[in-house]
Coordinates of C-alpha atoms in Angstrom, one line a residue:
Chain I
M1 CA 0.0 0.0 0.0
D2 CA 1.0 3.6 -0.6
T3 CA 1.1 4.6 3.1
I4 CA 3.2 1.7 4.1
E5 CA 5.7 2.3 1.4
K6 CA 5.9 6.0 2.3
I7 CA 6.6 5.1 5.9
K8 CA 9.3 2.7 4.8
E9 CA 10.9 5.4 2.7
L10 CA 10.8 7.8 5.6
E11 CA 12.4 5.2 7.9
K12 CA 15.2 4.8 5.4
Q13 CA 15.8 8.6 5.2
I14 CA 15.8 8.9 9.0
S15 CA 18.2 6.1 9.3
E16 CA 20.6 7.8 6.8
L17 CA 20.3 11.1 8.7
K18 CA 21.1 9.3 11.9
Q19 CA 24.3 7.9 10.4
R20 CA 25.3 11.3 9.1
T21 CA 24.6 13.0 12.4
A22 CA 26.6 10.3 14.3
D23 CA 29.5 10.8 11.9
I24 CA 29.5 14.5 12.7
E25 CA 29.2 13.9 16.4
D26 CA 32.2 11.5 16.3
T27 CA 34.3 14.3 14.9
H28 CA 32.9 17.1 17.0
K29 CA 33.2 16.0 20.6
D30 CA 33.4 18.4 23.5
E31 CA 37.2 17.9 23.5
L32 CA 40.1 20.2 23.3
S33 CA 43.4 19.2 21.6
L34 CA 46.5 21.3 22.3
V35 CA 49.9 21.1 20.6
I36 CA 52.4 22.7 22.9
M37 CA 55.5 23.4 20.9
S38 CA 56.8 26.3 22.9
G39 CA 58.8 25.9 26.0
D40 CA 58.5 29.5 27.1
M41 CA 57.2 30.0 30.6
D42 CA 54.4 32.4 29.4
K43 CA 53.2 30.0 26.7
I44 CA 53.2 27.0 29.1
L45 CA 51.3 29.1 31.6
A46 CA 48.7 30.0 28.9
S47 CA 48.4 26.4 27.9
M48 CA 47.8 25.2 31.5
I49 CA 45.3 28.0 32.2
I50 CA 43.4 27.1 29.1
A51 CA 43.7 23.3 29.7
V52 CA 42.7 23.4 33.4
G53 CA 39.9 25.9 32.6
A54 CA 38.4 23.7 29.9
A55 CA 38.7 20.5 32.0
A56 CA 36.9 22.3 34.9
M57 CA 34.1 23.0 32.4
D58 CA 33.9 19.3 31.7
T59 CA 35.7 19.4 28.3
E60 CA 38.0 16.5 27.7
V61 CA 41.5 17.9 27.3
K62 CA 44.4 16.3 25.5
M63 CA 47.8 18.0 25.4
F64 CA 50.5 17.0 23.0
F65 CA 54.0 18.3 24.0
T66 CA 56.5 18.5 21.2
F67 CA 60.0 20.1 20.6
W68 CA 60.8 22.8 23.2
G69 CA 57.5 22.2 25.0
I70 CA 58.9 18.9 26.3
S71 CA 61.2 20.9 28.6
A72 CA 58.2 21.7 30.8
L73 CA 57.7 18.0 31.5
R74 CA 61.3 17.3 32.6
D75 CA 61.7 16.4 36.3
S76 CA 64.4 18.6 37.8
K77 CA 65.4 15.8 40.2
K78 CA 65.6 12.9 37.7
H79 CA 68.6 11.9 35.6
A80 CA 69.0 9.7 32.6
K81 CA 72.0 7.5 32.0
N82 CA 73.7 6.4 28.8
K83 CA 73.2 9.6 26.9
N84 CA 75.4 10.4 23.9
F85 CA 77.2 13.7 23.5
V86 CA 74.4 15.6 21.7
S87 CA 71.7 14.4 24.0
K88 CA 73.7 15.5 27.0
M89 CA 74.2 18.9 25.4
F90 CA 70.4 19.3 24.8
G91 CA 69.9 18.2 28.4
I92 CA 72.2 20.9 29.7
M93 CA 71.1 23.7 27.4
L94 CA 67.3 23.3 27.7
P95 CA 65.4 24.3 30.9
K96 CA 65.0 21.4 33.3
G97 CA 61.4 21.5 34.1
K98 CA 58.5 23.9 34.5
N99 CA 60.1 26.0 37.1
K100 CA 63.2 26.7 35.0
L101 CA 61.4 28.0 31.9
K102 CA 62.3 31.4 30.4
L103 CA 59.9 34.1 29.4
S104 CA 59.5 34.8 25.6
N105 CA 59.7 38.4 26.5
M106 CA 61.3 40.4 29.3
N107 CA 63.1 37.4 30.5
M108 CA 66.0 39.6 31.8
A109 CA 68.3 36.7 32.7
G110 CA 65.7 34.9 34.8
M111 CA 64.5 38.0 36.7
G112 CA 61.3 38.1 34.7
P113 CA 60.1 34.6 35.5
K114 CA 60.9 35.1 39.2
M115 CA 58.9 38.4 39.2
I116 CA 55.9 36.7 37.5
R117 CA 56.0 33.9 40.0
R118 CA 56.0 36.3 42.9
I119 CA 53.1 38.4 41.5
M120 CA 51.1 35.2 40.7
K121 CA 51.5 34.1 44.4
K122 CA 50.6 37.6 45.6
Q123 CA 47.4 37.6 43.4
N124 CA 46.5 34.0 44.5
V125 CA 47.0 32.6 40.9
M126 CA 47.8 28.9 41.0
S127 CA 51.5 28.1 40.5
L128 CA 52.5 25.9 37.6
D129 CA 53.1 23.1 40.1
E130 CA 49.6 23.5 41.4
M131 CA 48.1 23.7 37.9
F132 CA 49.9 20.4 36.9
K133 CA 48.5 18.8 40.1
Q134 CA 45.0 19.9 39.3
A135 CA 45.4 18.9 35.6
G136 CA 46.2 15.4 36.8
E137 CA 43.2 15.3 39.1
L138 CA 40.9 16.6 36.3
G139 CA 42.1 13.7 34.1
I140 CA 43.9 15.9 31.5
E141 CA 45.9 13.7 29.2
M142 CA 49.5 14.7 28.4
N143 CA 51.3 13.1 25.5
I144 CA 54.9 13.6 24.6
C145 CA 56.0 13.5 21.0
E146 CA 58.2 10.4 20.5
M147 CA 60.0 11.8 17.5
S148 CA 61.0 15.0 19.4
M149 CA 62.2 12.8 22.4
D150 CA 64.4 10.9 20.0
L151 CA 65.7 14.1 18.2
M152 CA 66.6 15.8 21.5
G153 CA 67.8 12.6 23.2
F154 CA 65.4 12.9 26.1
K155 CA 64.6 9.7 28.0
K156 CA 61.3 8.6 29.6
E157 CA 63.0 8.3 33.0
E158 CA 63.7 12.0 33.1
M159 CA 60.1 13.0 32.8
I160 CA 57.7 14.1 35.6
D161 CA 55.4 11.7 37.5
Y162 CA 52.0 12.5 36.1
P163 CA 48.9 10.3 36.2
N164 CA 48.1 10.5 32.5
L165 CA 51.5 10.8 30.8
G166 CA 51.9 9.0 27.5
Y167 CA 54.3 8.9 24.6
A168 CA 52.9 9.1 21.1
G169 CA 53.5 10.1 17.5
V170 CA 51.9 12.8 15.3
A171 CA 49.2 10.2 14.2
T172 CA 47.8 10.2 17.8
F173 CA 47.6 13.9 17.9
L174 CA 45.9 14.0 14.5
A175 CA 43.4 11.4 15.6
D176 CA 42.7 13.3 18.8
A177 CA 42.4 16.6 17.0
N178 CA 40.1 15.1 14.4
E179 CA 37.5 14.0 16.9
S180 CA 37.7 17.2 19.0
R181 CA 35.8 20.3 18.5
N182 CA 38.6 22.7 19.4
Q183 CA 42.3 22.6 18.6
L184 CA 45.1 25.1 19.4
F185 CA 48.7 25.2 18.4
I186 CA 50.7 27.0 21.1
Chain O
M1 CA -3.1 0.6 14.6
D2 CA 0.2 -0.3 13.1
T3 CA 0.5 2.7 10.7
I4 CA -0.3 5.2 13.5
E5 CA 2.2 3.6 15.8
K6 CA 4.9 3.6 13.1
I7 CA 4.2 7.3 12.5
K8 CA 4.5 8.0 16.2
E9 CA 7.8 6.2 16.3
L10 CA 9.1 8.2 13.3
E11 CA 8.0 11.4 15.0
K12 CA 10.0 10.5 18.1
Q13 CA 13.1 9.7 16.0
I14 CA 12.8 12.9 14.1
S15 CA 12.4 14.9 17.3
E16 CA 15.6 13.3 18.7
L17 CA 17.5 14.0 15.5
K18 CA 16.4 17.7 15.7
Q19 CA 17.8 17.9 19.2
R20 CA 21.1 16.4 18.2
T21 CA 21.4 18.7 15.2
A22 CA 20.5 21.7 17.3
D23 CA 23.3 20.7 19.8
I24 CA 25.8 20.5 17.0
E25 CA 24.7 23.9 15.5
D26 CA 25.0 25.5 19.0
T27 CA 28.7 24.5 19.1
H28 CA 29.4 25.1 15.4
K29 CA 28.4 28.7 14.7
D30 CA 29.9 30.8 12.0
E31 CA 32.1 32.4 14.5
L32 CA 35.9 32.9 14.9
S33 CA 37.6 33.0 18.3
L34 CA 41.1 34.3 18.4
V35 CA 43.5 34.3 21.4
I36 CA 46.1 36.9 20.8
M37 CA 49.0 36.3 23.2
S38 CA 51.7 37.8 21.1
G39 CA 52.4 41.5 21.2
D40 CA 54.6 41.5 18.1
M41 CA 53.6 43.9 15.4
D42 CA 53.6 41.2 12.7
K43 CA 51.4 38.9 14.8
I44 CA 49.0 41.8 15.7
L45 CA 48.8 42.7 12.0
A46 CA 48.1 39.0 11.0
S47 CA 45.4 38.9 13.8
M48 CA 43.7 42.0 12.5
I49 CA 43.9 41.1 8.9
I50 CA 42.3 37.7 9.7
A51 CA 39.7 39.3 12.1
V52 CA 38.6 42.1 9.7
G53 CA 38.6 39.7 6.7
A54 CA 36.4 37.2 8.5
A55 CA 34.0 39.9 9.9
A56 CA 33.7 41.3 6.3
M57 CA 32.6 37.8 5.3
D58 CA 29.8 38.0 8.0
T59 CA 31.6 35.7 10.4
E60 CA 31.1 36.8 14.0
V61 CA 34.6 37.5 15.4
K62 CA 35.7 37.5 19.1
M63 CA 39.2 38.4 20.0
F64 CA 40.7 37.6 23.4
F65 CA 43.9 39.5 24.2
T66 CA 46.2 38.1 26.8
F67 CA 49.7 38.6 28.1
W68 CA 51.9 40.5 25.6
G69 CA 49.0 41.0 23.3
I70 CA 47.4 43.5 25.7
S71 CA 50.2 46.0 24.7
A72 CA 48.4 46.5 21.4
L73 CA 45.3 47.8 23.2
R74 CA 47.1 50.4 25.3
D75 CA 46.3 54.0 24.5
S76 CA 49.6 56.0 24.1
K77 CA 47.9 59.1 25.4
K78 CA 46.3 57.7 28.5
H79 CA 48.0 57.3 31.9
A80 CA 47.0 55.3 35.0
K81 CA 47.5 56.5 38.5
N82 CA 48.3 54.6 41.7
K83 CA 50.5 52.0 40.2
N84 CA 52.9 50.0 42.3
F85 CA 56.6 49.6 41.4
V86 CA 56.3 46.4 39.3
S87 CA 53.3 47.7 37.4
K88 CA 55.1 50.9 36.6
M89 CA 58.0 48.8 35.3
F90 CA 55.8 46.7 33.1
G91 CA 54.2 49.9 31.9
I92 CA 57.6 51.4 30.9
M93 CA 59.1 48.3 29.4
L94 CA 56.2 47.1 27.3
P95 CA 55.2 48.9 24.0
K96 CA 52.6 51.6 24.6
G97 CA 50.0 50.8 22.0
K98 CA 49.7 49.3 18.5
N99 CA 52.0 51.9 16.9
K100 CA 54.9 51.1 19.2
L101 CA 55.0 47.3 18.7
K102 CA 58.2 45.5 17.7
L103 CA 58.6 43.0 14.9
S104 CA 59.3 39.4 16.0
N105 CA 61.9 39.3 13.3
M106 CA 64.1 42.0 11.6
N107 CA 63.0 44.6 14.2
M108 CA 66.4 46.4 13.9
A109 CA 65.8 48.7 16.8
G110 CA 62.5 49.9 15.4
M111 CA 63.6 50.4 11.8
G112 CA 61.8 47.3 10.7
P113 CA 58.3 48.4 12.0
K114 CA 58.8 51.8 10.4
M115 CA 59.8 50.3 7.1
I116 CA 56.8 47.9 7.2
R117 CA 54.4 50.8 7.9
R118 CA 55.9 52.8 5.0
I119 CA 55.5 49.9 2.6
M120 CA 52.0 49.3 3.8
K121 CA 51.1 52.9 3.1
K122 CA 52.7 52.8 -0.3
Q123 CA 50.8 49.6 -1.2
N124 CA 47.5 50.9 0.1
V125 CA 47.3 48.3 2.9
M126 CA 45.2 49.6 5.8
S127 CA 47.2 50.8 8.8
L128 CA 46.7 49.2 12.2
D129 CA 44.7 52.3 13.2
E130 CA 42.4 51.9 10.3
M131 CA 42.0 48.2 10.9
F132 CA 41.0 48.8 14.5
K133 CA 38.5 51.5 13.3
Q134 CA 37.0 49.0 10.8
A135 CA 37.0 46.2 13.4
G136 CA 34.9 48.4 15.6
E137 CA 32.5 49.2 12.8
L138 CA 32.2 45.6 11.9
G139 CA 31.2 44.7 15.5
I140 CA 34.3 42.7 16.3
E141 CA 34.4 42.0 20.0
M142 CA 37.7 42.5 21.9
N143 CA 38.1 41.1 25.3
I144 CA 41.1 41.6 27.5
C145 CA 42.2 38.8 29.9
E146 CA 41.6 40.1 33.4
M147 CA 44.2 37.8 35.0
S148 CA 46.9 39.2 32.7
M149 CA 45.8 42.8 33.5
D150 CA 46.3 42.0 37.1
L151 CA 49.6 40.2 36.6
M152 CA 51.1 43.1 34.6
G153 CA 49.4 45.8 36.6
F154 CA 47.6 47.3 33.7
K155 CA 44.5 49.4 34.5
K156 CA 41.3 49.8 32.4
E157 CA 41.8 53.5 32.1
E158 CA 45.0 53.0 30.1
M159 CA 43.2 51.0 27.3
I160 CA 42.0 52.4 24.0
D161 CA 38.5 53.6 23.3
Y162 CA 36.9 50.8 21.3
P163 CA 33.2 50.2 20.9
N164 CA 33.2 46.5 21.9
L165 CA 35.9 46.4 24.5
G166 CA 35.4 44.1 27.4
Y167 CA 37.3 42.4 30.3
A168 CA 37.0 38.7 30.8
G169 CA 38.5 35.5 32.2
V170 CA 39.5 32.3 30.5
A171 CA 36.1 30.9 31.0
T172 CA 34.6 33.5 28.6
F173 CA 37.2 32.6 25.9
L174 CA 36.5 28.9 26.4
A175 CA 32.7 29.5 26.1
D176 CA 33.2 31.6 23.0
A177 CA 35.6 29.1 21.5
N178 CA 33.2 26.2 22.2
E179 CA 30.4 27.7 20.2
S180 CA 32.5 28.9 17.3
R181 CA 33.5 26.9 14.3
N182 CA 37.1 28.2 14.1
Q183 CA 39.7 29.1 16.7
L184 CA 43.2 30.3 16.4
F185 CA 45.9 30.9 18.9
I186 CA 48.3 33.7 17.8
Chain J
M1 CA -6.8 12.0 5.7
D2 CA -5.0 12.3 9.0
T3 CA -2.3 9.7 8.2
I4 CA -1.4 11.2 4.9
E5 CA -1.1 14.7 6.4
K6 CA 1.0 13.3 9.2
I7 CA 3.3 11.7 6.6
K8 CA 3.5 14.9 4.6
E9 CA 4.5 16.8 7.8
L10 CA 7.2 14.2 8.6
E11 CA 8.5 14.5 5.1
K12 CA 8.8 18.2 5.5
Q13 CA 10.6 17.9 8.8
I14 CA 13.0 15.3 7.4
S15 CA 13.8 17.5 4.4
E16 CA 14.6 20.4 6.7
L17 CA 16.9 18.2 8.8
K18 CA 18.6 17.1 5.7
Q19 CA 19.3 20.7 4.8
R20 CA 20.7 21.5 8.2
T21 CA 22.9 18.4 8.2
A22 CA 24.2 19.3 4.8
D23 CA 25.0 22.8 6.0
I24 CA 27.0 21.4 8.9
E25 CA 28.8 18.9 6.7
D26 CA 29.8 21.7 4.2
T27 CA 31.6 23.5 7.0
H28 CA 33.0 20.4 8.7
K29 CA 34.9 18.6 6.1
D30 CA 37.8 16.2 6.9
E31 CA 40.2 19.0 6.0
L32 CA 43.0 20.7 7.8
S33 CA 43.9 24.4 7.2
L34 CA 47.2 25.6 8.4
V35 CA 48.4 29.2 8.5
I36 CA 52.2 29.2 8.6
M37 CA 53.4 32.6 9.7
S38 CA 56.7 31.5 11.3
G39 CA 59.8 31.0 9.2
D40 CA 61.7 29.2 12.0
M41 CA 63.1 25.8 11.0
D42 CA 61.4 24.1 13.9
K43 CA 58.0 25.5 13.2
I44 CA 58.3 24.7 9.5
L45 CA 59.3 21.1 10.5
A46 CA 56.3 20.9 12.8
S47 CA 54.0 22.2 10.1
M48 CA 55.3 19.7 7.5
I49 CA 55.1 16.8 9.9
I50 CA 51.5 17.6 10.8
A51 CA 50.6 18.3 7.2
V52 CA 52.1 15.2 5.7
G53 CA 50.8 13.1 8.6
A54 CA 47.3 14.3 8.1
A55 CA 47.4 13.9 4.3
A56 CA 48.6 10.3 4.8
M57 CA 45.5 9.8 6.9
D58 CA 43.4 11.0 3.9
T59 CA 42.7 14.4 5.3
E60 CA 42.7 17.1 2.7
V61 CA 45.4 19.6 3.7
K62 CA 45.7 23.3 2.7
M63 CA 48.7 25.3 3.9
F64 CA 48.7 29.1 3.8
F65 CA 52.1 30.6 4.0
T66 CA 52.3 34.2 5.2
F67 CA 55.0 36.7 6.4
W68 CA 58.2 35.0 7.5
G69 CA 56.8 31.6 6.6
I70 CA 57.2 32.5 2.9
S71 CA 61.0 32.1 3.4
A72 CA 60.5 28.4 3.5
L73 CA 59.2 28.4 -0.1
R74 CA 62.0 30.4 -1.7
D75 CA 64.1 28.5 -4.2
S76 CA 67.8 29.0 -3.3
K77 CA 68.8 28.8 -7.0
K78 CA 66.3 31.2 -8.4
H79 CA 66.7 35.0 -8.7
A80 CA 64.2 37.7 -9.3
K81 CA 65.0 40.8 -11.4
N82 CA 63.8 44.4 -11.1
K83 CA 63.6 44.6 -7.4
N84 CA 63.6 47.9 -5.5
F85 CA 66.0 48.6 -2.7
V86 CA 63.7 47.5 0.2
S87 CA 62.8 44.2 -1.6
K88 CA 66.4 43.5 -2.2
M89 CA 67.1 44.0 1.4
F90 CA 64.3 41.7 2.5
G91 CA 65.7 39.2 0.0
I92 CA 69.2 39.3 1.5
M93 CA 68.2 39.4 5.1
L94 CA 65.6 36.6 5.1
P95 CA 66.6 32.9 4.8
K96 CA 66.7 31.7 1.2
G97 CA 64.7 28.5 1.3
K98 CA 63.8 25.7 3.7
N99 CA 67.4 24.6 4.1
K100 CA 68.6 28.0 5.3
L101 CA 66.0 28.5 8.1
K102 CA 67.0 29.3 11.7
L103 CA 65.9 27.6 14.8
S104 CA 63.6 29.7 17.1
N105 CA 65.8 28.4 20.0
M106 CA 69.4 27.2 20.2
N107 CA 70.1 28.4 16.8
M108 CA 73.8 29.1 17.8
A109 CA 74.7 30.9 14.6
G110 CA 73.5 28.0 12.4
M111 CA 75.0 25.2 14.4
G112 CA 71.7 24.2 15.8
P113 CA 69.9 23.6 12.5
K114 CA 72.9 21.6 11.2
M115 CA 72.9 19.5 14.3
I116 CA 69.1 18.9 14.0
R117 CA 69.5 17.9 10.3
R118 CA 72.3 15.5 11.2
I119 CA 70.3 13.8 14.0
M120 CA 67.2 13.6 11.7
K121 CA 69.2 11.8 9.1
K122 CA 70.7 9.4 11.7
Q123 CA 67.3 8.7 13.1
N124 CA 65.8 8.1 9.6
V125 CA 63.4 11.1 9.9
M126 CA 62.6 12.5 6.5
S127 CA 64.4 15.7 5.6
L128 CA 62.5 18.9 4.8
D129 CA 63.3 18.3 1.1
E130 CA 61.8 14.8 1.3
M131 CA 58.7 16.1 3.2
F132 CA 58.0 18.7 0.6
K133 CA 58.3 16.1 -2.1
Q134 CA 55.9 13.8 -0.3
A135 CA 53.6 16.7 0.4
G136 CA 53.4 17.3 -3.4
E137 CA 52.7 13.7 -4.1
L138 CA 49.9 13.6 -1.4
G139 CA 48.3 16.6 -3.1
I140 CA 48.8 19.0 -0.2
E141 CA 47.9 22.5 -1.4
M142 CA 50.3 25.4 -0.6
N143 CA 49.1 29.0 -1.0
I144 CA 51.3 32.0 -0.5
C145 CA 49.8 35.2 0.9
E146 CA 49.8 37.8 -1.9
M147 CA 49.8 40.7 0.5
S148 CA 52.9 39.5 2.3
M149 CA 54.6 38.9 -1.1
D150 CA 53.9 42.5 -2.0
L151 CA 55.0 43.8 1.4
M152 CA 58.3 41.9 1.4
G153 CA 58.9 42.4 -2.3
F154 CA 59.1 38.7 -3.1
K155 CA 58.4 37.7 -6.7
K156 CA 56.7 34.5 -8.0
E157 CA 59.7 33.5 -10.0
E158 CA 61.8 33.1 -6.8
M159 CA 59.5 30.4 -5.4
I160 CA 60.1 26.7 -5.4
D161 CA 58.6 24.4 -8.0
Y162 CA 55.8 22.6 -6.3
P163 CA 52.8 20.9 -7.9
N164 CA 50.1 22.6 -6.0
L165 CA 51.5 26.1 -5.4
G166 CA 49.2 29.0 -5.5
Y167 CA 48.9 32.7 -4.6
A168 CA 45.9 33.9 -2.6
G169 CA 44.6 36.5 -0.2
V170 CA 43.2 36.1 3.3
A171 CA 39.7 35.5 1.9
T172 CA 40.9 32.3 0.4
F173 CA 42.4 31.1 3.7
L174 CA 39.2 32.1 5.6
A175 CA 37.0 30.2 3.0
D176 CA 39.2 27.1 3.4
A177 CA 39.3 27.4 7.1
N178 CA 35.5 27.8 7.3
E179 CA 34.9 24.5 5.5
S180 CA 37.6 22.5 7.3
R181 CA 37.2 20.7 10.6
N182 CA 40.6 21.6 11.9
Q183 CA 42.7 24.8 11.7
L184 CA 46.0 25.7 13.3
F185 CA 48.0 28.9 13.3
I186 CA 51.7 28.2 13.4

């Protein structure tokens, strides 16, 4: 009958629409993907403020640290063995952890970062240490770019203890970015 | 009857699809959210060219100025009172407004920016002053990060007159970004 | 009859939903738009790794080179004639092609880039030359910002041979960005 066929046709169309909507939803999750390439104190601060802020608003946050950004994840108390000459040199020349980072501007031989830290404390802004702690509690995922680790000769045993720390390649970042609504390159 | 129930079922499915589609649309508006963290002349130029270009194409544009980017919004003729020592120092060391910014590259003690301004004029490219004027006319929203204002000791009375100037925290940027189709961190 | 009218009403609603879904799909393609403003070797490396990685995962990639980023597309063997003084100066002062770029960090008068290139080779990471070749084969589109070309006095005859090289304004980037799911400013 005509009505029954009409209904069948509508069912088919609705089913197709459902599939298309599901495809969109799969690539449009309430998720924020950040690439952190910079190791400047101000850029790391901005990254963490955005990441913690988003996670506090129930957005899933995935951070991908690459190149200079990896410096922020070094543990100042940990040491790696069996490094070759170039790796040792990178290790010495790059900041050892989030509390040794330089400002991209007005660094003034380390006086700038000290000043910023003092003002942050005075104004009751969370320190980078506290932000990392909160990031861990909020379930923010941090991935370190494996290729950059290899290029700079960093080892896993030098990195901070962090609940959701992983090691991944660009394909992982791209897959994360492709399902998330928002992406930023910092 | 079977047909009536079928129709009711289809109605329900359509209603669910409408809700899902509306949810996607709410987080996928023709809107561009920009974080401007850099205070370099070239980055501010790029930000304004993108912002004005997008607004001219009827995209809603929201700019969020943070850290060094705030320098671009200082009014060279305005002064703030009752600043403490550190705030005064930031005030002196950072560029006072969009016409005092440095280039990230080839700044050459201020010769670079002068040269760029001269070439822009010769090639009939809008100046930064004209771009800000047009941005205001196109309804582009500019928000200044409150936390950065506090950290650097900037006061509202030092900022430029701009029709859509506001002061906001990271939550405002994140809410804007989350409803907008495009986001860039500059 | 009631059933027939109901079915007509449902058809109308489905048709509206189809239009809304198509509108979303048109602005949410599996496409990545990159603005490359930086001409630093590390940022160009990151751009190419992301671009080639995404294209290899069947994402359509469009790169928009502007300001300092254009340096990466200069051909070291090509020369342009009839340049005015300022254009010649830009030509001399800016790096001539992807193998002459500086690092944003640890450049050490050119030792840094050499070191990175050597380590990349040792670790079997593709060189920038190889990445550009692969980018061309994968159909990655590269556009150069016309306004920046004019400002810096670059000429088309100085640029590399690349299968998908074009010249465009900010409107082209914005149109690309607006149909693509992911955008990054590098």
